[in-house]
C-alpha positions in Angstrom: 85.1 118.4 119.2 86.1 114.8 119.7 86.0 114.2 116.0 88.3 117.2 115.5 90.8 115.7 118.0 90.8 112.4 116.2 91.6 114.0 112.9 94.2 116.2 114.6 95.8 113.2 116.3 96.0 111.4 112.9 97.6 114.4 111.2 100.1 115.0 114.0 101.0 111.3 114.1 101.5 111.1 110.3 103.8 114.2 110.3 105.7 112.9 113.3 106.2 109.6 111.6 107.8 111.3 108.7 110.3 113.4 110.6 111.2 110.8 113.3 111.6 108.0 110.7 113.9 110.3 108.7 116.1 110.7 111.7 115.9 107.0 112.3 117.4 106.3 108.8 120.1 108.9 109.4 121.3 107.4 112.7 121.0 103.9 111.2 123.4 105.1 108.6 125.6 106.4 111.4 125.6 103.0 113.1 126.7 101.5 109.8 129.5 104.0 109.5 130.7 103.5 113.0 130.6 99.7 112.9 131.9 99.3 109.4 129.2 96.8 108.6 128.2 96.2 105.0 125.6 98.4 103.3 123.6 95.3 102.5 123.3 94.2 106.2 122.6 97.7 107.5 120.1 98.2 104.6 118.1 95.3 106.1 118.3 96.8 109.6 117.3 100.3 108.5 114.6 98.9 106.3 113.1 96.9 109.2 113.3 100.0 111.4 111.6 102.3 108.9 108.9 99.6 108.5 108.0 99.8 112.2 105.1 102.1 111.5 103.6 99.5 109.2 104.3 96.8 111.8 103.0 98.7 114.8 100.0 99.9 112.9 99.0 96.4 112.0 99.7 95.1 115.6 97.5 97.9 117.0 94.8 97.0 114.5 94.9 93.4 115.8 94.6 94.7 119.4 91.4 96.6 118.5 90.2 93.5 116.6 90.4 94.9 113.1 92.2 92.2 111.1 91.1 93.7 107.8 92.7 97.0 108.7 95.9 95.1 109.6 96.1 93.5 106.2 95.0 96.7 104.4 97.7 98.7 106.1 100.5 96.6 104.8 99.2 96.1 101.3 98.1 99.7 100.9 101.5 100.9 102.1 103.1 98.8 99.4 100.9 100.3 96.7 101.6 103.8 97.9 105.3 103.1 97.9 105.0 102.2 94.2 103.0 105.4 93.6 105.7 107.4 95.3 108.3 105.8 93.1 106.3 106.5 89.9 105.9 110.2 90.9 109.6 110.5 91.6 110.4 108.8 88.3 108.3 111.5 86.6 110.0 114.3 88.6 113.5 113.0 87.8 112.5 112.1 84.2 115.5 113.8 82.7 117.7 111.3 84.6 115.7 108.3 83.4 116.4 106.6 86.7 114.8 103.2 85.8 117.4 102.7 83.1 120.2 103.2 85.5 119.4 100.5 88.1 121.3 97.3 88.5 120.4 93.6 88.3 119.4 93.6 92.0 116.3 95.8 91.4 114.9 93.3 88.9 115.5 90.4 91.3 113.6 92.3 94.1 110.7 92.7 91.6 110.6 88.9 91.1 110.6 88.4 94.8 107.8 90.9 95.4 105.6 89.5 92.7 106.1 85.9 93.9 105.3 86.9 97.5 102.2 89.0 96.4 100.9 86.0 94.5 101.1 83.9 97.7 99.1 86.6 99.5 96.5 86.6 96.8 96.2 82.8 97.2 95.7 83.2 100.9 93.1 85.9 100.4 91.2 83.9 97.8 91.4 80.3 99.1 90.6 78.8 102.4 94.0 77.4 103.2 94.7 75.3 106.4 96.2 76.8 109.5 98.3 73.8 110.8 100.1 75.6 113.7 98.4 77.7 116.3 95.9 79.2 113.8 98.8 80.4 111.6 97.9 79.9 108.0 100.0 77.8 105.6 100.7 80.7 103.3 102.1 82.8 106.3 104.7 80.1 106.9 105.5 80.0 103.2 105.9 83.8 103.1 108.5 83.8 105.8 110.5 81.0 104.1 110.3 82.7 100.7 111.3 86.1 102.1 114.5 84.9 103.8 115.4 82.5 101.0 114.7 85.3 98.5 116.8 87.9 100.2 119.7 85.4 100.4 119.2 84.6 96.7 119.2 88.3 95.7 122.4 88.9 97.8 124.1 85.9 96.2 123.2 87.0 92.7 124.2 90.6 93.2 128.0 90.5 93.2 128.6 94.2 92.9 128.2 95.9 96.3 127.0 99.4 96.7 130.0 101.6 97.4 129.6 104.1 100.2 129.7 107.7 99.1 132.7 109.5 100.6 131.9 112.9 101.9 134.2 115.8 102.5 132.5 116.5 105.8 131.5 113.3 107.5 128.2 113.8 109.1 128.8 111.4 112.0 132.3 112.6 113.1 130.8 114.5 116.0 129.0 111.4 117.3 130.4 108.4 119.1 129.2 104.9 118.3 127.1 104.8 121.6 125.5 108.2 120.7 124.3 107.1 117.3 123.2 103.7 118.6 121.2 105.4 121.4 119.6 107.9 119.1 118.7 105.0 116.7 117.0 103.0 119.4 115.1 106.1 120.8 113.8 106.9 117.3 112.7 103.3 116.8 110.8 103.3 120.1 109.1 106.6 119.2 108.1 105.2 115.8 106.4 102.2 117.5 104.4 104.5 119.8 103.4 106.9 117.0 102.5 104.0 114.8 100.0 102.9 117.4 98.5 106.4 117.6 98.3 106.5 113.8 96.3 103.2 113.6 93.9 104.0 116.5 93.1 107.4 115.0 92.7 105.9 111.5 90.3 103.3 112.8 88.3 106.1 114.5 88.3 108.1 111.3 86.9 105.0 109.5 84.0 105.0 111.9 83.4 108.7 111.8 83.4 109.0 108.0 81.8 105.6 107.2 84.5 104.9 104.6 85.2 101.4 106.0 88.4 100.2 107.7 89.6 98.5 104.6 89.7 101.8 102.7 91.4 103.6 105.5 93.8 100.7 106.1 94.8 100.4 102.4 95.3 104.0 101.6 95.1 106.5 104.4 97.2 104.7 107.0 99.3 103.1 104.2 100.1 106.4 102.7 101.1 108.0 106.0 103.4 105.1 107.1 105.0 105.1 103.6 106.4 108.6 103.9 109.7 107.5 105.4 110.2 105.1 102.5 109.6 107.9 100.0 112.1 110.1 101.8 114.8 107.4 101.7 114.3 107.1 97.9 114.5 110.9 97.4 117.8 110.9 99.4 119.2 108.2 97.2 118.2 109.9 94.0 119.7 113.2 95.1 123.0 111.2 95.7 122.6 109.8 92.1 122.5 106.3 93.6 119.5 105.2 91.6 119.9 101.5 92.2 119.9 101.9 95.9 116.8 104.1 95.8 114.7 101.7 93.7 116.0 98.5 95.4 115.5 99.8 98.9 111.8 100.6 98.2 111.2 97.2 96.5 113.0 95.5 99.4 110.8 97.4 101.9 107.7 96.1 100.0 109.0 92.5 100.3 109.6 93.1 104.1 106.0 94.5 104.5 104.6 91.4 102.9 106.6 89.2 105.2 105.1 91.1 108.1 101.7 89.7 107.2 103.0 86.4 108.6 103.9 88.0 112.0 100.5 89.7 112.1 98.8 86.4 111.4 100.8 84.8 114.2 99.6 87.3 116.8 95.9 87.2 115.7 95.0 84.3 117.9 91.3 84.0 117.0 91.8 82.3 113.7 93.5 82.5 110.3 94.0 86.3 109.6 93.4 86.0 105.9 89.9 84.6 106.5 88.8 88.0 107.8 90.2 90.0 104.9 87.8 91.8 102.6 87.9 91.4 98.8 89.3 95.0 98.5 92.6 93.6 99.6 92.7 91.4 96.5 92.2 94.5 94.4 95.2 96.2 96.1 97.4 93.1 95.7 96.6 92.6 92.0 97.2 96.4 91.4 100.5 96.1 93.1 101.6 93.2 90.8 100.5 95.1 87.7 102.5 98.1 88.9 105.7 96.3 89.7 105.6 94.5 86.3 105.3 98.0 84.7 108.4 99.0 86.7 110.1 95.8 85.5 109.4 96.9 81.9 110.8 100.4 82.6 114.0 98.9 84.0 114.6 96.3 81.2 113.9 98.5 78.2 117.3 99.4 76.8 116.8 101.8 74.0 117.1 105.6 74.6 113.7 107.2 74.6 112.4 110.8 74.6 111.3 112.3 77.8 107.7 112.2 76.7 107.9 108.5 75.9 109.8 107.7 79.1 107.1 109.1 81.4 104.4 106.9 79.9 104.9 103.9 82.3 105.1 106.0 85.5 102.0 107.9 84.4 100.1 104.7 83.9 101.2 103.6 87.4 99.7 106.8 88.8 96.4 106.2 87.0 96.3 102.6 88.2 96.8 103.8 91.8 93.8 106.1 91.7 91.7 103.6 89.8 92.4 101.1 92.6 91.6 103.7 95.2 88.3 104.4 93.6 87.5 100.7 93.3 88.3 100.0 96.9 86.2 102.9 98.0 83.3 101.5 95.9 83.7 98.2 97.7 83.4 99.7 101.2 
């Protein structure tokens, strides 16, 4: 019976994460509308808020002394984000969304690849931890992230124009109301993220799959649902660049969160406790984003059948990586 409750808690937490994070994004957009802040600035705020499940899941993993789960959660979430993008690319194949993105999407790919390479170096090498057991690569990740975001913003001159709607969704709300709802949803996401991680760790023990497998794919997939919803919303609005760029930007933010997770793991360098399966996840992510880069940069018009080859390859890579990680449990 206890095992059933654990699985039920995980399922309920995953579903709740999806719905509450969707509301979080909506009220974040409302805050942006009421304050007249730029879409770029609010994109960072909303992206950070939606990433709270990944953050709280990793923090909770640290609290239960499961550093491998903490790393696997963030890296697995990134890989699942890319899988979701590939599936949506196939579904919206007639629109050929990758060919309609702007220069900013490519710049985010460069940033994600560079940051992932730093993570692989941290997982493969025994790098020093010069400050309070915080590894050198964690410090570099923070610097690269903020410098990279500033670089992308400076290189992307064309701003995303806000879509004007006949019936404004937030006319019935005051600024205080949307801000209050945004904060409440953010707090709820933090609580649910903790429940999600604890139940996932228990499932790892019950099934014997290993915390790295659950962290990389089970928890990562669940906490990535809000990211997928935000992309779907952007695609339905025909704002393809915003959809692709927001997901890639979320991946970069998730990688930066590894530094925060390393900082709160006081025992030692976080990366020293990571299993080799996390390297498989990281390498797979790099291969996938390079395939996405190819899809974005190819100029010539292609048939639908030819267009879906890259996203189909991404789906295959995801499941091959899943199987490989499972075999390494």
